[in-house]
Amino acid sequence: MNWGVFEGLLSGVNKYSTAFGRIWLSLVFIFRLLVYLVAAERVWSDDHKDFDCNTRQPGCTNVCYDHFFPVSHIRLWALQLILVTCPSLLVLMHVAYREAKEQRLREAGGDNYRCIYPNPGKKRGGLWWTYLFSLLFKAGVDVVFLYIFYRFYKNYTLPRVVKCKLPPCPNVVDCFISRPTEKTIFTLFMVVTACVCVVLSLVEAAYLIGKR
């Protein structure tokens, strides 16, 4: 996946953000996107291959793996990062719409042209509501994914051994997860950074409302 697109997107919206928004962008870049690209993907690259069960029954290992890992951490994080960055696109599109409208009025008005958006990036009117919606949406996405992770993986931790008794397993078998401690550390790190991002988004929304 080409994450450069999202990097360019977030960099573009940086100039329209408040101080809290710039902190949020830095947190997403450094502590979420870079950690995901540099470390997390490699840690989870062997999750299915090295998921070992003490049985040779065909299909048992696959069934047990699907039961304990219904959705891969790495794919959930990828989806989470995509959805979290999408609201920034709405802000950029709204500013671009203002600039295009200003250009059309300038060309059509000639000498009688009257500027309606002296600063298209200033958070007034519809852009204020777009920016506020983007903050609430980003916070909501992170909260939803935190809940999903909690439902799938209790306490956000991975056990060293899991016991599986699903068919076609002949009996209760022990299955061993690859690098559970390392994966738990990365999971907790991503959970903490997501919580910090939620707080920053809510603080920025409160700041935006208070400033207005």
Short mmCIF file of C-alpha atoms in Angstrom, two decimals:
data_model
loop_
_atom_site.label_atom_id
_atom_site.label_comp_id
_atom_site.label_asym_id
_atom_site.label_seq_id
_atom_site.Cartn_x
_atom_site.Cartn_y
_atom_site.Cartn_z
CA MET A 1 0.00 0.00 0.00
CA ASN A 2 1.30 3.46 -0.95
CA TRP A 3 1.12 5.45 2.27
CA GLY A 4 2.75 8.45 0.53
CA VAL A 5 -0.72 9.51 -0.62
CA PHE A 6 -1.90 9.84 2.97
CA GLU A 7 1.30 11.60 3.97
CA GLY A 8 0.74 14.20 1.24
CA LEU A 9 -2.88 14.55 2.27
CA LEU A 10 -2.10 15.22 5.92
CA SER A 11 0.76 17.55 5.04
CA GLY A 12 -1.58 19.60 2.84
CA VAL A 13 -4.20 20.02 5.56
CA ASN A 14 -1.55 20.99 8.11
CA LYS A 15 -1.66 24.67 7.08
CA TYR A 16 -5.42 24.82 7.77
CA SER A 17 -5.17 23.20 11.20
CA THR A 18 -5.03 24.74 14.66
CA ALA A 19 -2.12 24.13 17.04
CA PHE A 20 -3.93 21.06 18.42
CA GLY A 21 -4.48 19.80 14.90
CA ARG A 22 -0.76 20.07 14.10
CA ILE A 23 0.05 18.07 17.23
CA TRP A 24 -2.48 15.45 16.11
CA LEU A 25 -0.88 15.30 12.66
CA SER A 26 2.58 14.85 14.16
CA LEU A 27 1.30 12.09 16.42
CA VAL A 28 -0.33 10.27 13.50
CA PHE A 29 2.81 10.60 11.38
CA ILE A 30 5.46 9.65 13.94
CA PHE A 31 3.76 7.36 16.43
CA ARG A 32 1.17 5.63 14.28
CA LEU A 33 1.98 5.68 10.56
CA LEU A 34 5.76 5.28 10.86
CA VAL A 35 5.49 2.64 13.60
CA TYR A 36 2.98 0.79 11.44
CA LEU A 37 5.20 0.90 8.36
CA VAL A 38 8.57 0.28 10.00
CA ALA A 39 7.76 -2.25 12.71
CA ALA A 40 4.17 -3.44 13.03
CA GLU A 41 3.84 -4.90 9.53
CA ARG A 42 6.97 -7.00 10.04
CA VAL A 43 5.91 -8.23 13.47
CA TRP A 44 2.61 -9.56 12.11
CA SER A 45 4.02 -10.89 8.84
CA ASP A 46 4.40 -14.39 10.30
CA ASP A 47 1.24 -14.55 12.41
CA HIS A 48 -0.49 -17.29 10.38
CA LYS A 49 2.62 -19.16 9.24
CA ASP A 50 3.95 -19.56 12.80
CA PHE A 51 0.61 -20.30 14.47
CA ASP A 52 1.34 -23.86 15.59
CA CYS A 53 -1.13 -26.39 17.02
CA ASN A 54 -0.07 -29.74 18.50
CA THR A 55 -2.07 -31.76 15.97
CA ARG A 56 -1.72 -32.84 12.37
CA GLN A 57 -5.46 -32.98 11.72
CA PRO A 58 -6.04 -31.24 8.35
CA GLY A 59 -7.89 -27.96 8.73
CA CYS A 60 -7.63 -27.78 12.52
CA THR A 61 -4.90 -25.12 12.57
CA ASN A 62 -6.71 -22.93 10.06
CA VAL A 63 -10.01 -23.14 11.95
CA CYS A 64 -8.36 -22.33 15.28
CA TYR A 65 -6.43 -19.43 13.80
CA ASP A 66 -9.60 -17.96 12.31
CA HIS A 67 -11.35 -18.32 15.67
CA PHE A 68 -8.68 -16.51 17.70
CA PHE A 69 -7.72 -14.00 14.98
CA PRO A 70 -10.98 -13.19 13.15
CA VAL A 71 -9.38 -10.03 11.71
CA SER A 72 -5.67 -9.37 11.61
CA HIS A 73 -4.37 -6.52 13.78
CA ILE A 74 -2.41 -5.13 10.87
CA ARG A 75 -5.42 -4.95 8.56
CA LEU A 76 -7.58 -3.33 11.23
CA TRP A 77 -4.88 -0.73 11.83
CA ALA A 78 -4.60 -0.06 8.10
CA LEU A 79 -8.36 0.47 7.83
CA GLN A 80 -8.30 2.64 10.96
CA LEU A 81 -5.55 4.89 9.59
CA ILE A 82 -7.35 5.25 6.26
CA LEU A 83 -10.65 6.23 7.89
CA VAL A 84 -8.93 8.59 10.35
CA THR A 85 -7.20 10.50 7.56
CA CYS A 86 -10.24 10.70 5.26
CA PRO A 87 -11.88 13.69 7.06
CA SER A 88 -8.77 15.74 6.24
CA LEU A 89 -9.68 15.28 2.59
CA LEU A 90 -13.07 16.92 3.25
CA VAL A 91 -11.36 20.01 4.64
CA LEU A 92 -9.02 20.23 1.63
CA MET A 93 -11.92 19.76 -0.79
CA HIS A 94 -13.93 22.51 0.92
CA VAL A 95 -11.01 24.94 0.72
CA ALA A 96 -10.44 24.00 -2.93
CA TYR A 97 -14.15 24.60 -3.62
CA ARG A 98 -13.89 28.09 -2.09
CA GLU A 99 -10.82 28.92 -4.14
CA ALA A 100 -12.46 27.68 -7.37
CA LYS A 101 -15.61 29.67 -6.65
CA GLU A 102 -13.56 32.78 -5.96
CA GLN A 103 -11.73 32.29 -9.24
CA ARG A 104 -14.98 31.92 -11.21
CA LEU A 105 -16.44 35.07 -9.65
CA ARG A 106 -13.23 36.97 -10.39
CA GLU A 107 -13.36 35.95 -14.04
CA ALA A 108 -17.09 36.66 -14.41
CA GLY A 109 -17.19 39.93 -12.46
CA GLY A 110 -14.34 41.77 -14.08
CA ASP A 111 -14.10 45.32 -12.69
CA ASN A 112 -17.25 44.78 -10.60
CA TYR A 113 -15.78 41.74 -8.89
CA ARG A 114 -16.39 41.55 -5.15
CA CYS A 115 -14.26 39.22 -3.06
CA ILE A 116 -16.36 36.87 -0.91
CA TYR A 117 -13.51 34.70 0.41
CA PRO A 118 -10.52 36.94 1.22
CA ASN A 119 -8.97 33.96 2.98
CA PRO A 120 -10.47 30.69 1.65
CA GLY A 121 -8.74 28.67 4.37
CA LYS A 122 -10.18 30.67 7.25
CA LYS A 123 -12.55 28.59 9.35
CA ARG A 124 -15.78 30.55 8.94
CA GLY A 125 -19.25 29.50 7.83
CA GLY A 126 -19.44 26.13 6.12
CA LEU A 127 -15.72 25.43 6.48
CA TRP A 128 -16.04 25.77 10.26
CA TRP A 129 -18.71 23.08 10.29
CA THR A 130 -16.68 20.87 7.94
CA TYR A 131 -13.63 21.16 10.18
CA LEU A 132 -15.67 20.44 13.31
CA PHE A 133 -17.28 17.40 11.68
CA SER A 134 -13.85 16.11 10.66
CA LEU A 135 -12.66 16.31 14.28
CA LEU A 136 -15.68 14.47 15.65
CA PHE A 137 -15.47 11.85 12.89
CA LYS A 138 -11.77 11.18 13.58
CA ALA A 139 -12.43 10.80 17.30
CA GLY A 140 -15.42 8.53 16.59
CA VAL A 141 -13.40 6.28 14.26
CA ASP A 142 -10.68 5.76 16.85
CA VAL A 143 -13.22 5.02 19.58
CA VAL A 144 -15.02 2.48 17.37
CA PHE A 145 -11.80 0.68 16.51
CA LEU A 146 -10.68 0.66 20.14
CA TYR A 147 -13.96 -1.07 20.96
CA ILE A 148 -13.51 -3.54 18.09
CA PHE A 149 -10.02 -4.45 19.30
CA TYR A 150 -11.31 -4.86 22.83
CA ARG A 151 -14.09 -7.19 21.67
CA PHE A 152 -11.76 -9.34 19.55
CA TYR A 153 -8.76 -9.34 21.87
CA LYS A 154 -9.64 -9.03 25.54
CA ASN A 155 -7.59 -6.39 27.37
CA TYR A 156 -5.70 -5.87 24.08
CA THR A 157 -3.31 -8.70 24.99
CA LEU A 158 -2.35 -11.92 23.27
CA PRO A 159 -1.87 -15.12 25.32
CA ARG A 160 1.11 -17.37 24.78
CA VAL A 161 -1.05 -20.50 24.44
CA VAL A 162 -4.70 -20.87 23.41
CA LYS A 163 -6.80 -24.02 23.68
CA CYS A 164 -8.97 -24.91 20.74
CA LYS A 165 -11.64 -27.61 20.51
CA LEU A 166 -13.42 -26.65 17.31
CA PRO A 167 -14.14 -29.24 14.62
CA PRO A 168 -12.33 -30.76 12.74
CA CYS A 169 -9.88 -30.84 15.67
CA PRO A 170 -10.04 -34.37 17.20
CA ASN A 171 -9.87 -33.05 20.78
CA VAL A 172 -8.73 -30.02 22.78
CA VAL A 173 -5.45 -28.91 21.20
CA ASP A 174 -2.91 -26.33 22.32
CA CYS A 175 -2.04 -23.61 19.82
CA PHE A 176 0.97 -21.33 20.15
CA ILE A 177 1.05 -17.72 18.94
CA SER A 178 4.20 -16.34 17.39
CA ARG A 179 5.92 -13.58 19.43
CA PRO A 180 2.93 -12.84 21.72
CA THR A 181 4.84 -10.47 24.05
CA GLU A 182 6.12 -8.31 21.19
CA LYS A 183 2.69 -8.19 19.58
CA THR A 184 1.06 -7.25 22.90
CA ILE A 185 3.52 -4.38 23.36
CA PHE A 186 2.81 -3.02 19.89
CA THR A 187 -0.94 -3.42 20.42
CA LEU A 188 -0.85 -1.49 23.69
CA PHE A 189 1.32 1.20 22.08
CA MET A 190 -1.16 1.67 19.22
CA VAL A 191 -4.07 1.71 21.69
CA VAL A 192 -2.41 4.41 23.81
CA THR A 193 -1.60 6.59 20.79
CA ALA A 194 -5.17 6.20 19.52
CA CYS A 195 -6.48 7.33 22.93
CA VAL A 196 -4.20 10.37 22.84
CA CYS A 197 -5.47 11.19 19.34
CA VAL A 198 -9.07 10.98 20.57
CA VAL A 199 -8.31 13.39 23.41
CA LEU A 200 -6.55 15.82 21.05
CA SER A 201 -9.46 15.76 18.60
CA LEU A 202 -11.99 16.46 21.37
CA VAL A 203 -9.81 19.22 22.85
CA GLU A 204 -9.45 20.80 19.42
CA ALA A 205 -13.22 20.61 18.88
CA ALA A 206 -13.80 22.30 22.25
CA TYR A 207 -11.21 24.96 21.36
CA LEU A 208 -12.89 25.55 17.99
CA ILE A 209 -16.32 25.94 19.59
CA GLY A 210 -14.98 28.16 22.35
CA LYS A 211 -13.09 30.39 19.93
CA ARG A 212 -16.20 30.89 17.83
#
